[in-house]
Amino acid sequence: MALVSALVYLPGLHASYSGGLVEVERWLNHPMLLGGIAVALFVVSLVVELEFRTWVSQVGCAVGLVALLFVGLPFAWLVFIFGGDGLEFTRETGPEHPDQVLAVTNIAASIDPIYKVQVLTGSGWSARHWELGVWDERDGRGWFKGAEWSGPNRITVTSEKEIAVFTLDPVSGRPGEPVTTKR
């Protein structure tokens, strides 16, 4: 069962890349949670297999469980704090394509924002997400200013030092390489 929990994560990991299925990523891309379940199931399987007739085995098991508790609680805290997908900053439907959505999410786990810009195409289980990029003030492009639809199949992302224009494929919604100009 521990191996199954670890294997369930693989489709979620694959869906997290640009072009992946949104719902598969949302349901299965939780490495800390699924990894914690795998570790817990592994420990349970070890405890079930051991005999606790002797005093040494009982003390050894108690020491092992206390050590696991000291590792497990920080792990659970990390899952609670960093387990989310970020805070959605803006969400805007395409001007001529209601099935295309421009989403800007703050994915930072700290005070300094890091913005992930992506286009969601389709709906339901066939919806895909296409990543336009991640804007962080430390990457040399300066502070993120905003992202907006600048045409039916065009998105403009503005930062402090540059403007990037992405053209989307009219059928699939897949973004092409950006045309970048300095400000």
PDB file of N, CA and C in Angstrom, residues 89-154:
ATOM      1  N   PHE A  89      -4.252  35.297  -7.587  1.00  0.00           N
ATOM      2  CA  PHE A  89      -4.165  36.752  -7.572  1.00  0.00           C
ATOM      3  C   PHE A  89      -5.243  37.346  -8.486  1.00  0.00           C
ATOM      4  N   THR A  90      -5.245  36.921  -9.736  1.00  0.00           N
ATOM      5  CA  THR A  90      -6.288  37.358 -10.678  1.00  0.00           C
ATOM      6  C   THR A  90      -6.695  36.176 -11.549  1.00  0.00           C
ATOM      7  N   ARG A  91      -7.893  36.300 -12.104  1.00  0.00           N
ATOM      8  CA  ARG A  91      -8.421  35.275 -13.014  1.00  0.00           C
ATOM      9  C   ARG A  91      -9.304  36.011 -14.012  1.00  0.00           C
ATOM     10  N   GLU A  92      -8.949  35.911 -15.301  1.00  0.00           N
ATOM     11  CA  GLU A  92      -9.656  36.678 -16.322  1.00  0.00           C
ATOM     12  C   GLU A  92      -9.956  35.791 -17.531  1.00  0.00           C
ATOM     13  N   THR A  93     -11.214  35.764 -17.945  1.00  0.00           N
ATOM     14  CA  THR A  93     -11.636  34.973 -19.098  1.00  0.00           C
ATOM     15  C   THR A  93     -11.212  35.662 -20.387  1.00  0.00           C
ATOM     16  N   GLY A  94     -10.872  34.852 -21.405  1.00  0.00           N
ATOM     17  CA  GLY A  94     -10.442  35.387 -22.693  1.00  0.00           C
ATOM     18  C   GLY A  94     -11.539  36.179 -23.377  1.00  0.00           C
ATOM     19  N   PRO A  95     -11.166  37.206 -24.148  1.00  0.00           N
ATOM     20  CA  PRO A  95     -12.167  38.074 -24.770  1.00  0.00           C
ATOM     21  C   PRO A  95     -13.068  37.366 -25.783  1.00  0.00           C
ATOM     22  N   GLU A  96     -12.514  36.461 -26.587  1.00  0.00           N
ATOM     23  CA  GLU A  96     -13.335  35.767 -27.587  1.00  0.00           C
ATOM     24  C   GLU A  96     -13.428  34.276 -27.327  1.00  0.00           C
ATOM     25  N   HIS A  97     -12.757  33.807 -26.301  1.00  0.00           N
ATOM     26  CA  HIS A  97     -12.755  32.375 -25.975  1.00  0.00           C
ATOM     27  C   HIS A  97     -13.125  32.200 -24.506  1.00  0.00           C
ATOM     28  N   PRO A  98     -14.395  31.926 -24.201  1.00  0.00           N
ATOM     29  CA  PRO A  98     -14.776  31.751 -22.800  1.00  0.00           C
ATOM     30  C   PRO A  98     -14.152  30.504 -22.160  1.00  0.00           C
ATOM     31  N   ASP A  99     -13.594  29.615 -22.983  1.00  0.00           N
ATOM     32  CA  ASP A  99     -12.956  28.416 -22.441  1.00  0.00           C
ATOM     33  C   ASP A  99     -11.463  28.638 -22.154  1.00  0.00           C
ATOM     34  N   GLN A 100     -10.971  29.868 -22.340  1.00  0.00           N
ATOM     35  CA  GLN A 100      -9.583  30.201 -22.016  1.00  0.00           C
ATOM     36  C   GLN A 100      -9.567  31.205 -20.864  1.00  0.00           C
ATOM     37  N   VAL A 101      -8.783  30.891 -19.846  1.00  0.00           N
ATOM     38  CA  VAL A 101      -8.718  31.738 -18.656  1.00  0.00           C
ATOM     39  C   VAL A 101      -7.265  32.061 -18.361  1.00  0.00           C
ATOM     40  N   LEU A 102      -6.989  33.328 -18.137  1.00  0.00           N
ATOM     41  CA  LEU A 102      -5.668  33.778 -17.722  1.00  0.00           C
ATOM     42  C   LEU A 102      -5.665  33.810 -16.200  1.00  0.00           C
ATOM     43  N   ALA A 103      -4.768  33.058 -15.585  1.00  0.00           N
ATOM     44  CA  ALA A 103      -4.707  32.985 -14.122  1.00  0.00           C
ATOM     45  C   ALA A 103      -3.323  33.400 -13.639  1.00  0.00           C
ATOM     46  N   VAL A 104      -3.297  34.280 -12.652  1.00  0.00           N
ATOM     47  CA  VAL A 104      -2.053  34.708 -12.013  1.00  0.00           C
ATOM     48  C   VAL A 104      -2.150  34.271 -10.559  1.00  0.00           C
ATOM     49  N   THR A 105      -1.155  33.499 -10.107  1.00  0.00           N
ATOM     50  CA  THR A 105      -1.156  32.939  -8.764  1.00  0.00           C
ATOM     51  C   THR A 105       0.115  33.319  -8.036  1.00  0.00           C
ATOM     52  N   ASN A 106      -0.021  33.700  -6.767  1.00  0.00           N
ATOM     53  CA  ASN A 106       1.139  33.962  -5.923  1.00  0.00           C
ATOM     54  C   ASN A 106       1.541  32.635  -5.294  1.00  0.00           C
ATOM     55  N   ILE A 107       2.689  32.078  -5.726  1.00  0.00           N
ATOM     56  CA  ILE A 107       3.117  30.763  -5.256  1.00  0.00           C
ATOM     57  C   ILE A 107       4.189  30.845  -4.187  1.00  0.00           C
ATOM     58  N   ALA A 108       4.469  32.029  -3.684  1.00  0.00           N
ATOM     59  CA  ALA A 108       5.527  32.203  -2.686  1.00  0.00           C
ATOM     60  C   ALA A 108       5.082  31.665  -1.336  1.00  0.00           C
ATOM     61  N   ALA A 109       6.036  31.103  -0.627  1.00  0.00           N
ATOM     62  CA  ALA A 109       5.779  30.650   0.735  1.00  0.00           C
ATOM     63  C   ALA A 109       6.337  31.657   1.732  1.00  0.00           C
ATOM     64  N   SER A 110       6.544  32.868   1.260  1.00  0.00           N
ATOM     65  CA  SER A 110       7.097  33.907   2.118  1.00  0.00           C
ATOM     66  C   SER A 110       6.375  35.219   1.832  1.00  0.00           C
ATOM     67  N   ILE A 111       6.888  36.293   2.399  1.00  0.00           N
ATOM     68  CA  ILE A 111       6.270  37.604   2.212  1.00  0.00           C
ATOM     69  C   ILE A 111       6.487  38.130   0.804  1.00  0.00           C
ATOM     70  N   ASP A 112       7.689  37.936   0.253  1.00  0.00           N
ATOM     71  CA  ASP A 112       7.983  38.414  -1.095  1.00  0.00           C
ATOM     72  C   ASP A 112       7.211  37.591  -2.117  1.00  0.00           C
ATOM     73  N   PRO A 113       6.379  38.224  -2.937  1.00  0.00           N
ATOM     74  CA  PRO A 113       5.548  37.462  -3.870  1.00  0.00           C
ATOM     75  C   PRO A 113       6.344  36.892  -5.044  1.00  0.00           C
ATOM     76  N   ILE A 114       5.925  35.733  -5.479  1.00  0.00           N
ATOM     77  CA  ILE A 114       6.419  35.101  -6.705  1.00  0.00           C
ATOM     78  C   ILE A 114       5.167  34.741  -7.498  1.00  0.00           C
ATOM     79  N   TYR A 115       5.039  35.299  -8.696  1.00  0.00           N
ATOM     80  CA  TYR A 115       3.816  35.128  -9.471  1.00  0.00           C
ATOM     81  C   TYR A 115       3.999  34.110 -10.589  1.00  0.00           C
ATOM     82  N   LYS A 116       3.076  33.167 -10.645  1.00  0.00           N
ATOM     83  CA  LYS A 116       3.040  32.163 -11.707  1.00  0.00           C
ATOM     84  C   LYS A 116       1.875  32.544 -12.626  1.00  0.00           C
ATOM     85  N   VAL A 117       2.180  32.732 -13.918  1.00  0.00           N
ATOM     86  CA  VAL A 117       1.171  33.133 -14.887  1.00  0.00           C
ATOM     87  C   VAL A 117       0.924  31.950 -15.811  1.00  0.00           C
ATOM     88  N   GLN A 118      -0.346  31.597 -15.963  1.00  0.00           N
ATOM     89  CA  GLN A 118      -0.685  30.475 -16.837  1.00  0.00           C
ATOM     90  C   GLN A 118      -2.036  30.680 -17.501  1.00  0.00           C
ATOM     91  N   VAL A 119      -2.240  29.941 -18.581  1.00  0.00           N
ATOM     92  CA  VAL A 119      -3.506  29.969 -19.314  1.00  0.00           C
ATOM     93  C   VAL A 119      -4.160  28.610 -19.124  1.00  0.00           C
ATOM     94  N   LEU A 120      -5.412  28.624 -18.714  1.00  0.00           N
ATOM     95  CA  LEU A 120      -6.198  27.395 -18.568  1.00  0.00           C
ATOM     96  C   LEU A 120      -7.114  27.290 -19.782  1.00  0.00           C
ATOM     97  N   THR A 121      -7.074  26.162 -20.481  1.00  0.00           N
ATOM     98  CA  THR A 121      -7.911  25.974 -21.669  1.00  0.00           C
ATOM     99  C   THR A 121      -8.808  24.770 -21.470  1.00  0.00           C
ATOM    100  N   GLY A 122      -9.997  24.851 -22.009  1.00  0.00           N
ATOM    101  CA  GLY A 122     -10.937  23.746 -21.909  1.00  0.00           C
ATOM    102  C   GLY A 122     -11.707  23.794 -20.598  1.00  0.00           C
ATOM    103  N   SER A 123     -12.439  22.707 -20.334  1.00  0.00           N
ATOM    104  CA  SER A 123     -13.211  22.625 -19.098  1.00  0.00           C
ATOM    105  C   SER A 123     -13.301  21.176 -18.651  1.00  0.00           C
ATOM    106  N   GLY A 124     -13.638  20.992 -17.402  1.00  0.00           N
ATOM    107  CA  GLY A 124     -13.794  19.650 -16.857  1.00  0.00           C
ATOM    108  C   GLY A 124     -12.480  18.892 -16.806  1.00  0.00           C
ATOM    109  N   TRP A 125     -12.570  17.581 -17.022  1.00  0.00           N
ATOM    110  CA  TRP A 125     -11.389  16.722 -16.935  1.00  0.00           C
ATOM    111  C   TRP A 125     -10.435  16.904 -18.106  1.00  0.00           C
ATOM    112  N   SER A 126     -10.882  17.545 -19.191  1.00  0.00           N
ATOM    113  CA  SER A 126      -9.988  17.753 -20.332  1.00  0.00           C
ATOM    114  C   SER A 126      -9.286  19.111 -20.280  1.00  0.00           C
ATOM    115  N   ALA A 127      -9.540  19.904 -19.242  1.00  0.00           N
ATOM    116  CA  ALA A 127      -8.904  21.219 -19.119  1.00  0.00           C
ATOM    117  C   ALA A 127      -7.400  21.071 -18.938  1.00  0.00           C
ATOM    118  N   ARG A 128      -6.650  21.906 -19.622  1.00  0.00           N
ATOM    119  CA  ARG A 128      -5.180  21.889 -19.531  1.00  0.00           C
ATOM    120  C   ARG A 128      -4.691  23.250 -19.059  1.00  0.00           C
ATOM    121  N   HIS A 129      -3.501  23.251 -18.475  1.00  0.00           N
ATOM    122  CA  HIS A 129      -2.889  24.521 -18.091  1.00  0.00           C
ATOM    123  C   HIS A 129      -1.578  24.671 -18.835  1.00  0.00           C
ATOM    124  N   TRP A 130      -1.343  25.866 -19.351  1.00  0.00           N
ATOM    125  CA  TRP A 130      -0.128  26.190 -20.094  1.00  0.00           C
ATOM    126  C   TRP A 130       0.594  27.292 -19.337  1.00  0.00           C
ATOM    127  N   GLU A 131       1.783  26.989 -18.888  1.00  0.00           N
ATOM    128  CA  GLU A 131       2.537  27.952 -18.088  1.00  0.00           C
ATOM    129  C   GLU A 131       3.214  28.975 -18.983  1.00  0.00           C
ATOM    130  N   LEU A 132       2.994  30.257 -18.661  1.00  0.00           N
ATOM    131  CA  LEU A 132       3.658  31.338 -19.373  1.00  0.00           C
ATOM    132  C   LEU A 132       4.972  31.711 -18.692  1.00  0.00           C
ATOM    133  N   GLY A 133       5.047  31.492 -17.414  1.00  0.00           N
ATOM    134  CA  GLY A 133       6.287  31.772 -16.695  1.00  0.00           C
ATOM    135  C   GLY A 133       6.054  32.093 -15.236  1.00  0.00           C
ATOM    136  N   VAL A 134       7.167  32.241 -14.536  1.00  0.00           N
ATOM    137  CA  VAL A 134       7.158  32.612 -13.129  1.00  0.00           C
ATOM    138  C   VAL A 134       7.932  33.912 -13.004  1.00  0.00           C
ATOM    139  N   TRP A 135       7.316  34.906 -12.395  1.00  0.00           N
ATOM    140  CA  TRP A 135       7.935  36.215 -12.235  1.00  0.00           C
ATOM    141  C   TRP A 135       8.297  36.426 -10.776  1.00  0.00           C
ATOM    142  N   ASP A 136       9.594  36.605 -10.570  1.00  0.00           N
ATOM    143  CA  ASP A 136      10.143  36.835  -9.243  1.00  0.00           C
ATOM    144  C   ASP A 136      11.026  38.073  -9.350  1.00  0.00           C
ATOM    145  N   GLU A 137      10.959  38.961  -8.390  1.00  0.00           N
ATOM    146  CA  GLU A 137      11.739  40.194  -8.476  1.00  0.00           C
ATOM    147  C   GLU A 137      13.240  39.930  -8.529  1.00  0.00           C
ATOM    148  N   ARG A 138      13.686  38.780  -8.074  1.00  0.00           N
ATOM    149  CA  ARG A 138      15.121  38.470  -8.058  1.00  0.00           C
ATOM    150  C   ARG A 138      15.625  37.884  -9.372  1.00  0.00           C
ATOM    151  N   ASP A 139      14.757  37.667 -10.352  1.00  0.00           N
ATOM    152  CA  ASP A 139      15.200  37.038 -11.599  1.00  0.00           C
ATOM    153  C   ASP A 139      15.725  38.029 -12.637  1.00  0.00           C
ATOM    154  N   GLY A 140      15.819  39.288 -12.287  1.00  0.00           N
ATOM    155  CA  GLY A 140      16.376  40.281 -13.201  1.00  0.00           C
ATOM    156  C   GLY A 140      15.351  41.028 -14.017  1.00  0.00           C
ATOM    157  N   ARG A 141      14.091  40.608 -13.951  1.00  0.00           N
ATOM    158  CA  ARG A 141      13.048  41.285 -14.714  1.00  0.00           C
ATOM    159  C   ARG A 141      12.332  42.353 -13.886  1.00  0.00           C
ATOM    160  N   GLY A 142      12.662  42.440 -12.616  1.00  0.00           N
ATOM    161  CA  GLY A 142      12.033  43.435 -11.751  1.00  0.00           C
ATOM    162  C   GLY A 142      10.699  42.949 -11.222  1.00  0.00           C
ATOM    163  N   TRP A 143       9.996  43.846 -10.562  1.00  0.00           N
ATOM    164  CA  TRP A 143       8.706  43.520  -9.955  1.00  0.00           C
ATOM    165  C   TRP A 143       7.662  43.215 -11.017  1.00  0.00           C
ATOM    166  N   PHE A 144       6.830  42.236 -10.742  1.00  0.00           N
ATOM    167  CA  PHE A 144       5.698  41.882 -11.593  1.00  0.00           C
ATOM    168  C   PHE A 144       4.653  42.994 -11.490  1.00  0.00           C
ATOM    169  N   LYS A 145       4.207  43.487 -12.642  1.00  0.00           N
ATOM    170  CA  LYS A 145       3.201  44.561 -12.650  1.00  0.00           C
ATOM    171  C   LYS A 145       1.806  44.038 -12.968  1.00  0.00           C
ATOM    172  N   GLY A 146       1.697  43.079 -13.902  1.00  0.00           N
ATOM    173  CA  GLY A 146       0.383  42.554 -14.237  1.00  0.00           C
ATOM    174  C   GLY A 146       0.398  41.724 -15.505  1.00  0.00           C
ATOM    175  N   ALA A 147      -0.705  41.014 -15.718  1.00  0.00           N
ATOM    176  CA  ALA A 147      -0.909  40.211 -16.933  1.00  0.00           C
ATOM    177  C   ALA A 147      -2.335  40.467 -17.401  1.00  0.00           C
ATOM    178  N   GLU A 148      -2.485  40.623 -18.715  1.00  0.00           N
ATOM    179  CA  GLU A 148      -3.814  40.921 -19.254  1.00  0.00           C
ATOM    180  C   GLU A 148      -3.938  40.407 -20.683  1.00  0.00           C
ATOM    181  N   TRP A 149      -5.181  40.224 -21.082  1.00  0.00           N
ATOM    182  CA  TRP A 149      -5.452  39.887 -22.475  1.00  0.00           C
ATOM    183  C   TRP A 149      -5.260  41.160 -23.293  1.00  0.00           C
ATOM    184  N   SER A 150      -4.407  41.101 -24.304  1.00  0.00           N
ATOM    185  CA  SER A 150      -4.197  42.276 -25.155  1.00  0.00           C
ATOM    186  C   SER A 150      -4.764  42.045 -26.550  1.00  0.00           C
ATOM    187  N   GLY A 151      -5.488  40.976 -26.721  1.00  0.00           N
ATOM    188  CA  GLY A 151      -6.124  40.646 -27.989  1.00  0.00           C
ATOM    189  C   GLY A 151      -6.831  39.320 -27.839  1.00  0.00           C
ATOM    190  N   PRO A 152      -7.484  38.846 -28.911  1.00  0.00           N
ATOM    191  CA  PRO A 152      -8.220  37.581 -28.823  1.00  0.00           C
ATOM    192  C   PRO A 152      -7.331  36.385 -28.474  1.00  0.00           C
ATOM    193  N   ASN A 153      -6.141  36.336 -29.008  1.00  0.00           N
ATOM    194  CA  ASN A 153      -5.224  35.228 -28.741  1.00  0.00           C
ATOM    195  C   ASN A 153      -3.867  35.741 -28.285  1.00  0.00           C
ATOM    196  N   ARG A 154      -3.885  36.841 -27.546  1.00  0.00           N
ATOM    197  CA  ARG A 154      -2.622  37.433 -27.137  1.00  0.00           C
ATOM    198  C   ARG A 154      -2.697  37.872 -25.674  1.00  0.00           C
TER     199      ARG A 154
END
